[in-house]
Tab-separated table of C-alpha atoms in Angstrom:
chain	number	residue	atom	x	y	z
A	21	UNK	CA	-5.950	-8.319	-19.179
A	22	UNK	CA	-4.662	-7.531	-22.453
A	23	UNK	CA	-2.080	-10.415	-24.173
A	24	UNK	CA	0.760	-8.769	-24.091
A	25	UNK	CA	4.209	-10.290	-22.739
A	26	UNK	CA	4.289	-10.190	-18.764
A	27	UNK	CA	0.093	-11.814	-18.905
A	28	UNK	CA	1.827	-14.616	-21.340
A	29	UNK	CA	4.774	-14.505	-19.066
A	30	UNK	CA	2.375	-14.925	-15.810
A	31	UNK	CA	0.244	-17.593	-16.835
A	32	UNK	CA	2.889	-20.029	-18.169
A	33	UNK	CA	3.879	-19.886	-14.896
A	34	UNK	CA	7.149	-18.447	-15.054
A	35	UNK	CA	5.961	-16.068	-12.622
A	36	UNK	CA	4.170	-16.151	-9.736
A	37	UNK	CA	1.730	-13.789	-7.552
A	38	UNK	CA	3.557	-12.570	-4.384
A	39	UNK	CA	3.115	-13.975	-1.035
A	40	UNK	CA	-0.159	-12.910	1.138
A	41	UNK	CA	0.786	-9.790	2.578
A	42	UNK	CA	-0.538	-5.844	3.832
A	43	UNK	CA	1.275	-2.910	2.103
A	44	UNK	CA	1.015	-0.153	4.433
A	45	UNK	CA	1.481	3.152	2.259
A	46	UNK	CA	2.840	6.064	4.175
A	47	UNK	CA	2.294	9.152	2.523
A	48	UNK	CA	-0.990	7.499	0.357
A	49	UNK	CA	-2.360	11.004	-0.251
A	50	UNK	CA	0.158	11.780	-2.369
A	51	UNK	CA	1.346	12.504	-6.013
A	52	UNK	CA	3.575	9.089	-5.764
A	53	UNK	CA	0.715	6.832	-4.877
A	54	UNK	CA	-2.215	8.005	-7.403
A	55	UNK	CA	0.191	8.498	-10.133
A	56	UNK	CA	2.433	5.799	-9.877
A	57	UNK	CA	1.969	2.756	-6.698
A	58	UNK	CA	-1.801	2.484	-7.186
A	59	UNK	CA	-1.700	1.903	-11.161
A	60	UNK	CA	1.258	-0.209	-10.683
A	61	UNK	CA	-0.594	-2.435	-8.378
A	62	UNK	CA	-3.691	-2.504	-10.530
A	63	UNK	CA	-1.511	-3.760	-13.346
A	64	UNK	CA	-0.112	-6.348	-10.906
A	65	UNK	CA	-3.457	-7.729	-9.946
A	66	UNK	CA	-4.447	-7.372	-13.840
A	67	UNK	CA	-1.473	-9.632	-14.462
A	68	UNK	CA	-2.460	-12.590	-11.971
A	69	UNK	CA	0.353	-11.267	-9.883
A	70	UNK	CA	-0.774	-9.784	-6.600
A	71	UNK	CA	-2.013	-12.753	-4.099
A	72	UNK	CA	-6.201	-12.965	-3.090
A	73	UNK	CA	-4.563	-12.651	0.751
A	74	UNK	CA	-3.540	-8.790	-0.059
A	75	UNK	CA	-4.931	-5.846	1.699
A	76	UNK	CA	-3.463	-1.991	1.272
A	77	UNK	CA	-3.604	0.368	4.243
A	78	UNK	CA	-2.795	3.849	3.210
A	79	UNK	CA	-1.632	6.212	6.373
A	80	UNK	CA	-2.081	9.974	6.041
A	81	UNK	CA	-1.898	12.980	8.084
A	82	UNK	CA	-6.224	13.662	7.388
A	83	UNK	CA	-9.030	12.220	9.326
A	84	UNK	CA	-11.258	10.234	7.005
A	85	UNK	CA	-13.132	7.222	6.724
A	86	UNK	CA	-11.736	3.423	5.117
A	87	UNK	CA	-15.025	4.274	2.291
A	88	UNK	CA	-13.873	8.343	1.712
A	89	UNK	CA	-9.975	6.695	1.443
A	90	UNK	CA	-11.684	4.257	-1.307
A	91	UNK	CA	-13.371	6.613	-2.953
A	92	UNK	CA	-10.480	8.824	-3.445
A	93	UNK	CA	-8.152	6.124	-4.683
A	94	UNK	CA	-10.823	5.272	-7.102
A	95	UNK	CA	-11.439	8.353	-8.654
A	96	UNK	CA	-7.121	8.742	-8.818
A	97	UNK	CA	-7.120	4.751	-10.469
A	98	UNK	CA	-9.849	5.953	-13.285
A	99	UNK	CA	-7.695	9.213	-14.010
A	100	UNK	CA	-4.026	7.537	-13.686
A	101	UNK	CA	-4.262	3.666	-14.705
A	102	UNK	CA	-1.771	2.542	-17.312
A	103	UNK	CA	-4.319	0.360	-18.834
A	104	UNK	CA	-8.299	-0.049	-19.007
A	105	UNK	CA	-10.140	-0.716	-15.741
A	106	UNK	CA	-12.320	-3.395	-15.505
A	107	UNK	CA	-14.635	-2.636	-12.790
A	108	UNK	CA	-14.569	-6.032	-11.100
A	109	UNK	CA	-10.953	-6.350	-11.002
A	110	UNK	CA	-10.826	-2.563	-9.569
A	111	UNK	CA	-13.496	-3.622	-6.863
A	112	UNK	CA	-12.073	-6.498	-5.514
A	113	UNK	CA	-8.454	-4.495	-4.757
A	114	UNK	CA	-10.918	-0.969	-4.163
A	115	UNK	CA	-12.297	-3.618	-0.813
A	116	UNK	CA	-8.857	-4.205	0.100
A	117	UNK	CA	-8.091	-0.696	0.768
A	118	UNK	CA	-7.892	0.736	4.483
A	119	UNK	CA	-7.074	4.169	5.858
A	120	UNK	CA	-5.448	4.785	8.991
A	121	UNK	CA	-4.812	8.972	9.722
A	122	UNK	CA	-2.399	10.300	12.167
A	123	UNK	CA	1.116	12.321	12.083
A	124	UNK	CA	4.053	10.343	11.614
A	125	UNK	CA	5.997	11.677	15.023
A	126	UNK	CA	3.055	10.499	17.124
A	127	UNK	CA	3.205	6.786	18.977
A	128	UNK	CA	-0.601	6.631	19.168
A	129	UNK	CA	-0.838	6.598	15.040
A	130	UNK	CA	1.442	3.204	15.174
A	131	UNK	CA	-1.014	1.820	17.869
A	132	UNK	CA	-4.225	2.236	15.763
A	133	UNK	CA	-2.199	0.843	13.048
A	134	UNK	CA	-0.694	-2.110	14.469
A	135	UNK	CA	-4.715	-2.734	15.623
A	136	UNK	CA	-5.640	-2.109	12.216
A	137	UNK	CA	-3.392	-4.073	10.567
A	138	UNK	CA	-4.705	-7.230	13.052
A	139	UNK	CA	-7.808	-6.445	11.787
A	140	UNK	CA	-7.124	-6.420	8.199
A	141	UNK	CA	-4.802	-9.864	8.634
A	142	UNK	CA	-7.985	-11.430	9.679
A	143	UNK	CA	-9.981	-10.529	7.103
A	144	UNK	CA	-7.551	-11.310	4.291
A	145	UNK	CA	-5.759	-14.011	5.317
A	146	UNK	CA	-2.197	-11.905	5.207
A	147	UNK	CA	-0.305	-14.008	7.647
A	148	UNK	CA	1.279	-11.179	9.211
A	149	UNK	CA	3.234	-10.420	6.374
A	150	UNK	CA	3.859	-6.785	5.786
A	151	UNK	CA	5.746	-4.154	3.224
A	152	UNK	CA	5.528	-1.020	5.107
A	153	UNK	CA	6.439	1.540	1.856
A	154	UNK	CA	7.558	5.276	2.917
A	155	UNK	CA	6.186	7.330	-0.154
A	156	UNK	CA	7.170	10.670	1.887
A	157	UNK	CA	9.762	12.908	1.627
A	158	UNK	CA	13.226	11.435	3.175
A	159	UNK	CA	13.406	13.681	5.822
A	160	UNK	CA	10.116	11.233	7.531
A	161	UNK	CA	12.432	8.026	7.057
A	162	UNK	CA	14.255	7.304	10.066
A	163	UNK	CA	11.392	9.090	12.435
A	164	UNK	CA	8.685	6.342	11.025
A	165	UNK	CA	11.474	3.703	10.952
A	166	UNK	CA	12.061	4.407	14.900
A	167	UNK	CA	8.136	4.729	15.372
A	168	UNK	CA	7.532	1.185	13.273
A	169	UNK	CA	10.448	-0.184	15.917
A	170	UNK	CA	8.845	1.276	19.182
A	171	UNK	CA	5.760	0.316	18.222
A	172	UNK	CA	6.712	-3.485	17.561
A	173	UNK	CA	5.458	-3.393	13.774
A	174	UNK	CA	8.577	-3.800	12.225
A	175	UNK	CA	9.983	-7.425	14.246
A	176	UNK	CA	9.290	-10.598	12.561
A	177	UNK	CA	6.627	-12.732	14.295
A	178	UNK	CA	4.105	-15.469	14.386
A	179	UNK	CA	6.365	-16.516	11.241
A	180	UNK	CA	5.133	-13.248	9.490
A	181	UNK	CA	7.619	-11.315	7.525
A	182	UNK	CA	8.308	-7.373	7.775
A	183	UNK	CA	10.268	-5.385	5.398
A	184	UNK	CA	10.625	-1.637	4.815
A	185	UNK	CA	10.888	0.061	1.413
A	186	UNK	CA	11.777	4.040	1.853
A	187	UNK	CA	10.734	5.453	-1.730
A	188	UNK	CA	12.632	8.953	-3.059
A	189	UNK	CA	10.621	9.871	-5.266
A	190	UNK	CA	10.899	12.948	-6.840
A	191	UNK	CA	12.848	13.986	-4.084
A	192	UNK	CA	16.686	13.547	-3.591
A	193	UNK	CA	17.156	11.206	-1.314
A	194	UNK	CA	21.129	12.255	-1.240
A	195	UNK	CA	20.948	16.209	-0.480
């Protein structure tokens, strides 16, 4: 990474990478998530800031495999990133990446995920920890909130954390 500020900042240990953890994006196929999320992440793990134990699953509406989901967000990282993208860097968060499709309203999408997300804690050492982030359109909020509830994904346990971020966007969250 380049030696500006927040690297300087980072590694005089003023800062500190995040705790292991999955982000699950809802709404990954969208505008949000190439243009904005995905670079902001890659400038994270640029930075020293995002922990080794960190996996992404994006969930969409489309049917497509974890490699056509990395391939995407690739292509989206190389058009939108902030700052250059070394390839090695990029590859270690582009074999984080996971894809889980379904629709938002139905219960079976938030039973493949919960066994995805087992999956991926094994394999990257997450600790249960998850950030569930809603990059859809407010009107999806409380259904995926109930769904992440029903399901059991959002409670706390095992000592792994849960939290929910529900992100406007470009849309008005208020009307």
């Amino acid at each position: 990474p380049e030696a500006n500020g927040m690297a300087q900042t980072a590694m005089s240990g003023l800062l500190r990478p995040a705790s292991p953890c999955s982000l699950v994006i809802f709404g990954a196929a969208g505008d949000r998530t190439k243009r904005k999320l995905l670079p902001a992440l890659y400038n994270l793990k640029a930075h020293g800031l995002l922990p080794r134990e960190f996996a992404i699953v994006g969930v969409t509406r489309k049917e497509k495999t974890h490699e056509a989901f990395r391939a995407e967000q690739s292509k989206d990282i190389a058009e939108f990133a902030t700052m250059p993208v070394d390839e090695a860097l990029w590859g270690e968060l582009r074999d984080a990446l996971y894809y889980q499709a379904g629709e938002f309203t139905d219960a079976a999408t938030y039973a493949k995920l919960a066994t995805l997300l087992g999956e991926v804690a094994k394999k990257h050492g997450t600790g249960g920890n998850v950030l569930f982030y809603l990059a859809v359109p407010p009107t999806f909020f409380a259904e995926i909130v109930r769904r992440l509830g029903e399901a059991g994904l959002a409670r706390e346990d095992a000592g792994g954390w849960r939290r929910i971020v529900a992100s406007c966007g470009w849309w008005s969250c208020y009307g």
